[in-house]
Structure formats: C-alpha cells, structure tokens
mmCIF file of C-alpha atoms in Angstrom:
data_model
loop_
_atom_site.group_PDB
_atom_site.id
_atom_site.type_symbol
_atom_site.label_atom_id
_atom_site.label_comp_id
_atom_site.label_asym_id
_atom_site.label_seq_id
_atom_site.Cartn_x
_atom_site.Cartn_y
_atom_site.Cartn_z
ATOM 1 C CA MET M 1 -119.863 1.253 -133.771
ATOM 2 C CA THR M 2 -120.017 -2.056 -131.688
ATOM 3 C CA LYS M 3 -117.017 -3.979 -131.238
ATOM 4 C CA PRO M 4 -117.329 -7.598 -132.489
ATOM 5 C CA ARG M 5 -117.793 -10.919 -130.020
ATOM 6 C CA LYS M 6 -115.007 -12.125 -128.874
ATOM 7 C CA GLN M 7 -114.694 -16.035 -129.993
ATOM 8 C CA ILE M 8 -113.785 -18.574 -127.642
ATOM 9 C CA LEU M 9 -112.546 -22.127 -128.539
ATOM 10 C CA LEU M 10 -113.795 -24.641 -126.071
ATOM 11 C CA THR M 11 -112.647 -28.143 -126.024
ATOM 12 C CA ASN M 12 -111.462 -30.802 -123.426
ATOM 13 C CA ASP M 13 -110.287 -34.580 -123.149
ATOM 14 C CA ASP M 14 -113.207 -35.891 -121.417
ATOM 15 C CA GLY M 15 -115.225 -36.117 -124.626
ATOM 16 C CA ILE M 16 -118.225 -34.276 -126.031
ATOM 17 C CA ARG M 17 -120.850 -35.515 -123.567
ATOM 18 C CA SER M 18 -118.835 -34.057 -120.367
ATOM 19 C CA PRO M 19 -120.843 -32.267 -117.984
ATOM 20 C CA GLY M 20 -117.375 -30.414 -117.005
ATOM 21 C CA LEU M 21 -117.784 -29.014 -120.714
ATOM 22 C CA TRP M 22 -121.310 -28.337 -120.344
ATOM 23 C CA ALA M 23 -120.592 -26.052 -117.644
ATOM 24 C CA ALA M 24 -117.670 -24.315 -119.020
ATOM 25 C CA ALA M 25 -119.450 -23.543 -122.151
ATOM 26 C CA LYS M 26 -122.439 -21.920 -119.599
ATOM 27 C CA ALA M 27 -119.657 -20.035 -117.712
ATOM 28 C CA LEU M 28 -118.085 -18.549 -120.713
ATOM 29 C CA ALA M 29 -121.419 -17.378 -123.173
ATOM 30 C CA PRO M 30 -121.327 -14.245 -121.514
ATOM 31 C CA LEU M 31 -117.655 -13.386 -122.756
ATOM 32 C CA GLY M 32 -118.013 -14.011 -126.454
ATOM 33 C CA PHE M 33 -119.355 -16.442 -129.101
ATOM 34 C CA VAL M 34 -118.269 -20.244 -127.528
ATOM 35 C CA THR M 35 -117.472 -22.696 -130.400
ATOM 36 C CA ILE M 36 -117.507 -26.299 -128.899
ATOM 37 C CA ALA M 37 -115.249 -28.910 -130.514
ATOM 38 C CA ALA M 38 -114.187 -31.923 -128.346
ATOM 39 C CA PRO M 39 -113.382 -35.579 -128.730
ATOM 40 C CA ARG M 40 -116.013 -37.860 -129.843
ATOM 41 C CA GLU M 41 -114.951 -40.058 -127.157
ATOM 42 C CA GLN M 42 -113.469 -40.116 -123.556
ATOM 43 C CA TYR M 43 -109.880 -39.371 -124.726
ATOM 44 C CA SER M 44 -107.910 -38.561 -120.922
ATOM 45 C CA GLY M 45 -104.044 -39.101 -120.802
ATOM 46 C CA ALA M 46 -103.780 -38.269 -124.630
ATOM 47 C CA GLY M 47 -101.401 -35.259 -123.682
ATOM 48 C CA ARG M 48 -100.760 -33.306 -126.980
ATOM 49 C CA SER M 49 -100.581 -36.669 -129.128
ATOM 50 C CA LEU M 50 -101.577 -36.510 -132.817
ATOM 51 C CA PRO M 51 -101.799 -40.391 -133.704
ATOM 52 C CA VAL M 52 -102.305 -41.377 -137.379
ATOM 53 C CA THR M 53 -104.987 -43.571 -136.342
ATOM 54 C CA SER M 54 -107.588 -41.162 -135.635
ATOM 55 C CA ASP M 55 -110.578 -40.801 -138.182
ATOM 56 C CA GLY M 56 -110.874 -37.162 -138.080
ATOM 57 C CA ARG M 57 -114.344 -37.212 -138.870
ATOM 58 C CA ILE M 58 -116.135 -33.962 -137.655
ATOM 59 C CA THR M 59 -119.863 -34.661 -136.855
ATOM 60 C CA ARG M 60 -122.481 -31.777 -135.479
ATOM 61 C CA GLN M 61 -124.436 -32.374 -132.471
ATOM 62 C CA THR M 62 -127.109 -30.154 -130.793
ATOM 63 C CA LEU M 63 -126.218 -29.777 -126.817
ATOM 64 C CA GLN M 64 -128.932 -28.795 -124.195
ATOM 65 C CA ILE M 65 -126.793 -26.410 -121.733
ATOM 66 C CA GLY M 66 -128.980 -25.091 -119.432
ATOM 67 C CA SER M 67 -131.788 -23.483 -121.315
ATOM 68 C CA GLN M 68 -129.848 -22.702 -124.344
ATOM 69 C CA GLN M 69 -129.116 -25.148 -127.273
ATOM 70 C CA TRP M 70 -125.593 -25.164 -128.697
ATOM 71 C CA THR M 71 -124.183 -26.558 -132.065
ATOM 72 C CA ALA M 72 -121.220 -28.680 -130.859
ATOM 73 C CA TYR M 73 -118.417 -30.476 -132.984
ATOM 74 C CA ALA M 74 -117.297 -34.093 -132.056
ATOM 75 C CA ILE M 75 -114.119 -34.567 -133.613
ATOM 76 C CA GLY M 76 -113.055 -38.297 -134.107
ATOM 77 C CA GLY M 77 -109.613 -37.381 -132.601
ATOM 78 C CA THR M 78 -107.293 -36.392 -129.348
ATOM 79 C CA PRO M 79 -107.688 -33.325 -127.734
ATOM 80 C CA ALA M 80 -105.225 -31.572 -129.203
ATOM 81 C CA GLN M 81 -106.382 -32.989 -132.801
ATOM 82 C CA SER M 82 -109.953 -31.527 -131.917
ATOM 83 C CA VAL M 83 -108.086 -27.980 -131.466
ATOM 84 C CA LEU M 84 -106.145 -28.625 -134.923
ATOM 85 C CA HIS M 85 -109.508 -29.338 -136.746
ATOM 86 C CA ALA M 86 -111.507 -26.371 -134.927
ATOM 87 C CA VAL M 87 -108.832 -23.878 -136.182
ATOM 88 C CA LEU M 88 -108.064 -24.939 -139.540
ATOM 89 C CA GLU M 89 -111.188 -26.357 -140.486
ATOM 90 C CA ILE M 90 -114.139 -25.105 -138.380
ATOM 91 C CA LEU M 91 -113.576 -21.692 -137.271
ATOM 92 C CA PRO M 92 -113.461 -19.137 -140.186
ATOM 93 C CA GLN M 93 -110.653 -17.330 -138.373
ATOM 94 C CA PRO M 94 -108.392 -18.224 -135.206
ATOM 95 C CA PRO M 95 -110.409 -17.713 -132.146
ATOM 96 C CA ASP M 96 -109.549 -15.002 -129.177
ATOM 97 C CA LEU M 97 -109.323 -17.658 -126.679
ATOM 98 C CA VAL M 98 -108.604 -21.323 -126.133
ATOM 99 C CA VAL M 99 -110.394 -22.961 -123.237
ATOM 100 C CA SER M 100 -109.874 -26.493 -122.343
ATOM 101 C CA GLY M 101 -111.736 -28.020 -119.537
ATOM 102 C CA ILE M 102 -113.430 -28.469 -117.184
ATOM 103 C CA ASN M 103 -111.621 -31.314 -116.684
ATOM 104 C CA TYR M 104 -112.706 -34.426 -114.180
ATOM 105 C CA GLY M 105 -109.787 -34.279 -112.003
ATOM 106 C CA GLU M 106 -106.771 -32.127 -111.128
ATOM 107 C CA ASN M 107 -103.762 -31.866 -113.448
ATOM 108 C CA VAL M 108 -100.856 -30.893 -111.084
ATOM 109 C CA GLY M 109 -96.620 -31.934 -110.919
ATOM 110 C CA SER M 110 -95.096 -33.563 -113.684
ATOM 111 C CA GLY M 111 -97.823 -35.913 -115.072
ATOM 112 C CA ILE M 112 -99.291 -32.572 -116.591
ATOM 113 C CA THR M 113 -97.247 -33.753 -119.928
ATOM 114 C CA VAL M 114 -99.993 -36.559 -120.056
ATOM 115 C CA SER M 115 -103.049 -34.654 -119.452
ATOM 116 C CA GLY M 116 -104.873 -34.260 -122.816
ATOM 117 C CA THR M 117 -106.661 -30.924 -121.041
ATOM 118 C CA VAL M 118 -103.394 -29.201 -120.924
ATOM 119 C CA GLY M 119 -102.203 -30.733 -124.193
ATOM 120 C CA ALA M 120 -105.288 -28.954 -125.932
ATOM 121 C CA ALA M 121 -104.438 -25.905 -124.361
ATOM 122 C CA LEU M 122 -100.497 -26.280 -125.287
ATOM 123 C CA GLU M 123 -101.888 -27.044 -129.004
ATOM 124 C CA GLY M 124 -104.034 -23.836 -128.972
ATOM 125 C CA ALA M 125 -100.939 -21.648 -127.601
ATOM 126 C CA ASP M 126 -98.805 -23.255 -130.410
ATOM 127 C CA PHE M 127 -101.093 -21.203 -133.020
ATOM 128 C CA GLY M 128 -100.200 -17.927 -130.747
ATOM 129 C CA ILE M 129 -103.667 -18.015 -129.127
ATOM 130 C CA PRO M 130 -103.852 -17.349 -125.391
ATOM 131 C CA ALA M 131 -105.145 -20.652 -123.791
ATOM 132 C CA ILE M 132 -106.032 -21.985 -120.444
ATOM 133 C CA ALA M 133 -106.755 -25.403 -119.039
ATOM 134 C CA VAL M 134 -109.272 -25.547 -116.251
ATOM 135 C CA SER M 135 -109.235 -28.936 -114.200
ATOM 136 C CA LEU M 136 -111.294 -29.457 -111.066
ATOM 137 C CA GLU M 137 -110.184 -31.771 -107.958
ATOM 138 C CA LEU M 138 -112.415 -34.719 -107.471
ATOM 139 C CA PRO M 139 -113.274 -36.238 -103.883
ATOM 140 C CA SER M 140 -112.443 -39.900 -105.376
ATOM 141 C CA MET M 141 -110.858 -41.066 -108.399
ATOM 142 C CA ASP M 142 -113.438 -41.302 -110.507
ATOM 143 C CA TYR M 143 -111.850 -39.625 -113.498
ATOM 144 C CA THR M 144 -113.262 -41.210 -116.517
ATOM 145 C CA GLY M 145 -116.893 -41.522 -115.695
ATOM 146 C CA TYR M 146 -119.442 -38.869 -116.472
ATOM 147 C CA SER M 147 -120.793 -38.372 -112.660
ATOM 148 C CA GLU M 148 -123.407 -35.656 -112.580
ATOM 149 C CA ALA M 149 -122.720 -35.586 -108.540
ATOM 150 C CA ILE M 150 -119.794 -33.524 -109.259
ATOM 151 C CA ASP M 151 -120.664 -29.735 -108.967
ATOM 152 C CA PHE M 152 -118.266 -27.670 -111.615
ATOM 153 C CA SER M 153 -120.120 -24.548 -111.058
ATOM 154 C CA VAL M 154 -117.407 -22.978 -108.951
ATOM 155 C CA ALA M 155 -114.671 -23.942 -111.600
ATOM 156 C CA GLY M 156 -116.938 -22.393 -114.013
ATOM 157 C CA TYR M 157 -116.759 -19.266 -111.751
ATOM 158 C CA PHE M 158 -112.728 -19.353 -112.059
ATOM 159 C CA SER M 159 -112.957 -20.591 -115.975
ATOM 160 C CA TYR M 160 -114.962 -17.126 -116.648
ATOM 161 C CA TYR M 161 -112.682 -15.106 -114.338
ATOM 162 C CA PHE M 162 -109.441 -16.187 -115.820
ATOM 163 C CA ALA M 163 -110.975 -16.156 -119.361
ATOM 164 C CA LYS M 164 -111.952 -12.820 -119.045
ATOM 165 C CA ILE M 165 -108.468 -11.568 -118.130
ATOM 166 C CA LEU M 166 -106.994 -13.236 -121.101
ATOM 167 C CA LEU M 167 -109.678 -11.747 -123.527
ATOM 168 C CA GLU M 168 -108.833 -8.087 -121.930
ATOM 169 C CA ARG M 169 -105.118 -7.954 -121.603
ATOM 170 C CA PRO M 170 -101.928 -9.964 -122.975
ATOM 171 C CA MET M 171 -99.813 -12.040 -120.651
ATOM 172 C CA PRO M 172 -96.141 -11.571 -120.454
ATOM 173 C CA GLU M 173 -93.819 -13.319 -123.080
ATOM 174 C CA ASP M 174 -93.450 -16.998 -122.196
ATOM 175 C CA VAL M 175 -96.580 -17.442 -120.781
ATOM 176 C CA ASP M 176 -98.579 -19.354 -123.423
ATOM 177 C CA VAL M 177 -100.902 -21.026 -121.156
ATOM 178 C CA LEU M 178 -102.671 -20.652 -117.720
ATOM 179 C CA LYS M 179 -103.449 -24.132 -115.875
ATOM 180 C CA ILE M 180 -105.753 -23.471 -113.323
ATOM 181 C CA ASP M 181 -106.807 -26.311 -110.642
ATOM 182 C CA VAL M 182 -109.546 -25.911 -108.367
ATOM 183 C CA PRO M 183 -110.047 -27.856 -105.112
ATOM 184 C CA ALA M 184 -112.957 -29.761 -104.892
ATOM 185 C CA ASN M 185 -114.320 -27.866 -101.789
ATOM 186 C CA ALA M 186 -113.791 -24.404 -103.433
ATOM 187 C CA THR M 187 -116.100 -21.277 -103.406
ATOM 188 C CA PRO M 188 -116.141 -18.325 -105.082
ATOM 189 C CA GLN M 189 -114.263 -16.754 -102.604
ATOM 190 C CA THR M 190 -111.363 -19.394 -102.426
ATOM 191 C CA PRO M 191 -108.053 -17.560 -103.093
ATOM 192 C CA TRP M 192 -106.162 -18.286 -105.798
ATOM 193 C CA GLU M 193 -102.248 -18.108 -105.969
ATOM 194 C CA LEU M 194 -99.623 -18.214 -108.850
ATOM 195 C CA THR M 195 -97.898 -21.430 -108.335
ATOM 196 C CA ARG M 196 -94.799 -23.330 -109.831
ATOM 197 C CA MET M 197 -95.254 -27.003 -111.457
ATOM 198 C CA ALA M 198 -94.125 -29.510 -108.654
ATOM 199 C CA HIS M 199 -91.022 -30.582 -110.100
ATOM 200 C CA HIS M 200 -89.759 -34.228 -110.119
ATOM 201 C CA HIS M 201 -92.592 -35.909 -108.133
ATOM 202 C CA ARG M 202 -95.398 -37.533 -109.286
ATOM 203 C CA TYR M 203 -98.318 -36.841 -107.953
ATOM 204 C CA PHE M 204 -100.442 -40.047 -109.425
ATOM 205 C CA GLU M 205 -98.204 -42.709 -108.877
ATOM 206 C CA PRO M 206 -98.565 -45.372 -111.404
ATOM 207 C CA PHE M 207 -98.756 -49.513 -110.277
ATOM 208 C CA ALA M 208 -99.324 -52.195 -112.547
ATOM 209 C CA ASN M 209 -102.738 -53.730 -111.945
ATOM 210 C CA ARG M 210 -102.681 -57.070 -113.456
ATOM 211 C CA LYS M 211 -104.832 -59.915 -112.299
ATOM 212 C CA GLY M 212 -103.654 -62.859 -114.550
ATOM 213 C CA ALA M 213 -100.666 -63.870 -116.297
ATOM 214 C CA MET M 214 -98.452 -61.292 -118.480
ATOM 215 C CA GLU M 215 -100.645 -62.441 -121.362
ATOM 216 C CA ASP M 216 -103.765 -61.488 -119.932
ATOM 217 C CA PRO M 217 -105.265 -58.001 -120.169
ATOM 218 C CA GLY M 218 -103.874 -55.581 -117.743
ATOM 219 C CA VAL M 219 -103.535 -51.760 -116.736
ATOM 220 C CA ILE M 220 -101.223 -49.310 -115.579
ATOM 221 C CA ASP M 221 -103.105 -47.509 -112.363
ATOM 222 C CA VAL M 222 -102.756 -44.738 -110.635
ATOM 223 C CA ARG M 223 -103.000 -43.583 -107.061
ATOM 224 C CA ILE M 224 -102.370 -40.658 -105.012
ATOM 225 C CA ASP M 225 -99.272 -40.911 -102.361
ATOM 226 C CA VAL M 226 -97.672 -37.142 -101.735
ATOM 227 C CA GLU M 227 -97.151 -35.398 -98.403
ATOM 228 C CA PRO M 228 -96.573 -31.948 -97.559
ATOM 229 C CA GLU M 229 -92.847 -32.461 -97.080
ATOM 230 C CA ASP M 230 -92.714 -34.079 -100.400
ATOM 231 C CA VAL M 231 -93.311 -30.891 -102.543
ATOM 232 C CA PRO M 232 -92.181 -27.229 -102.324
ATOM 233 C CA ASP M 233 -94.954 -24.848 -100.664
ATOM 234 C CA ASN M 234 -95.153 -22.587 -103.898
ATOM 235 C CA SER M 235 -95.957 -25.587 -106.306
ATOM 236 C CA ASP M 236 -99.368 -26.454 -107.807
ATOM 237 C CA ILE M 237 -99.429 -29.865 -105.551
ATOM 238 C CA TYR M 238 -98.860 -27.946 -102.254
ATOM 239 C CA LYS M 239 -101.461 -25.178 -102.611
ATOM 240 C CA LEU M 240 -104.177 -27.216 -104.334
ATOM 241 C CA ARG M 241 -104.057 -30.420 -102.017
ATOM 242 C CA PHE M 242 -102.901 -29.030 -98.591
ATOM 243 C CA GLU M 243 -103.805 -25.395 -99.022
ATOM 244 C CA HIS M 244 -107.009 -25.988 -100.685
ATOM 245 C CA LYS M 245 -106.402 -22.781 -102.900
ATOM 246 C CA VAL M 246 -107.005 -22.398 -106.527
ATOM 247 C CA ALA M 247 -103.493 -22.930 -108.007
ATOM 248 C CA VAL M 248 -102.621 -20.958 -111.187
ATOM 249 C CA THR M 249 -99.505 -21.960 -113.133
ATOM 250 C CA PRO M 250 -98.109 -20.340 -115.584
ATOM 251 C CA LEU M 251 -96.701 -22.653 -118.556
ATOM 252 C CA SER M 252 -94.374 -21.876 -121.568
ATOM 253 C CA LEU M 253 -94.077 -23.983 -124.726
ATOM 254 C CA ASP M 254 -90.392 -23.359 -124.156
ATOM 255 C CA MET M 255 -89.253 -26.761 -122.347
ATOM 256 C CA THR M 256 -85.442 -26.146 -122.820
ATOM 257 C CA SER M 257 -83.885 -26.803 -118.971
ATOM 258 C CA ARG M 258 -82.953 -23.615 -117.305
ATOM 259 C CA VAL M 259 -79.276 -24.616 -116.974
ATOM 260 C CA ASP M 260 -76.123 -22.286 -117.234
ATOM 261 C CA PHE M 261 -75.120 -23.968 -120.969
ATOM 262 C CA LYS M 262 -71.324 -22.714 -120.050
ATOM 263 C CA ASP M 263 -71.554 -25.300 -117.166
ATOM 264 C CA LEU M 264 -73.597 -27.971 -119.094
ATOM 265 C CA ARG M 265 -70.764 -27.442 -122.371
ATOM 266 C CA GLY M 266 -68.107 -27.723 -119.575
ATOM 267 C CA LEU M 267 -69.555 -30.958 -118.175
ATOM 268 C CA LEU M 268 -70.150 -32.655 -121.474
ATOM 269 C CA GLU M 269 -66.890 -31.701 -122.799
ATOM 270 C CA LYS M 270 -65.020 -33.839 -120.062
ATOM 271 C CA GLY M 271 -65.978 -36.877 -121.959
ATOM 272 C CA GLU M 272 -64.050 -36.028 -124.815
#
C-alpha cells in the first residue's frame, strides 16, 4: 500500500507573482503536493498582522513554473491571513508542512517580528503545523521588486533540504518554526549552522525619509548598519553577514522572557 503524498502549503509575503515563490514551489514539488496560497499583492513588513480591512477574496490563478502549470490561490490579505484562508477554506485538511518564502531579502535580528515571511510561518505553527521561513540575502536592498536577476536556486535547495527533514521527523518541543537565511553568494555546499536571533539589535536601521513638510508624504526607510563586534558570533546576523553561512534559527511561539520569576517578582514588589 502506497503512502499518501505529503501536503505542503506554500506562501510568502512578496505576493503571488514573486519568482522566489515559484522557485520554492519547483524545489518542494518532489516532496509532495504543493498548494500555493499567497497574498494577491506585495505585502512585505506585515508581520503576523490580521487587518480587518483585508477583503479576503480568493481567486485562482494559473502559474507557469518551469515546465509545469500550477493552480495557485491569490488571497486578498496578509501572509498570515493567506495561511488562515488556506487552512480553513482551501485545503481539505491541515497540511503536513507550511513553507513561507523564498523571501527577497534576509530576515535576521530582532526585526523578524516585522517580517511577513516569518509571520506566515508562525501562523502555520499556531495550528500545530511544522513550519519553515526561508529568506535569501540580496546583494542590494531592492526588497520589494520582482527582479528576475536574483538566482533563487540555492535557496530552493535549502528549502528542499529542511522541508524534507521536517516532513520526516518531529522537531523538539518548543521549536515551532525553523527560520532559514541563505547568503547571497551561497552554493549547495555552503555550510549551515544553528544560530540564535541577534538580540536587541536593529539590523535594518530605520530613518525618516521625507523630502518636504510634515504634511507631505513621507516614509520610514531603512539601511543596514552593523559591524561584527555589534552582535554575538553565534547569532543569525553574524553567521549570515560576516561568515556567509546559512543561518538556521529555531523559533518558538512562546515569547515569555527567560528570566527567573522569583528575582523578577522581588524587583516588582519593591515598588509596593
């Protein structure tokens, strides 16, 4: 008796037309049946948000990925809402794995809470589904375009590698998501290392980019400003940016501070 094919839900935050999404679909196809459900539009920086203004419309689109045609679902909502609609409305049963990516640009440091790529994976994990979030470091900061000059094949290789592992064996308790960041110059032979999220450091430093008066349109832009001495050498930022290794960071839905509650209580009670 043949085993049923594994079911993989693939999403992203760059939108249904992203070449990174297509590259992930092609890479994951040998592992099982891949259902694509992603935001209709570019939705970077959405975190795990569920805005009430999203229209929730689901439209089928046919995508040509390599030699194969895929039926994909464009969702009128955020990456996290795309996961919700897919699990609750599109799929007949919860998938065996949620994959989010491949993202245009790395997702490292404390700013990962902003990431729609990570947010979608966390949404899947909150259903109890194993999840990975895959991002590719870019040689430039064009994070919202659909540049076809970007080669996602190596990030696709690592998407396949870690997806296969999660489909075959359970992760330890408290590992809800594997966050995978692939260097821009990586090859399939590039080593990977387990890392910690760089704590209390803004990898993407925000700055106000306003040309006119306060009443005129303005944006909060970002730049990268980090040196090796700014972050621990076991962090995702250090391994990716300075050692050019694939950074694999286990994430937990439990955001409770790792502090001794007795000590904290004593500190808080001093104010009574």
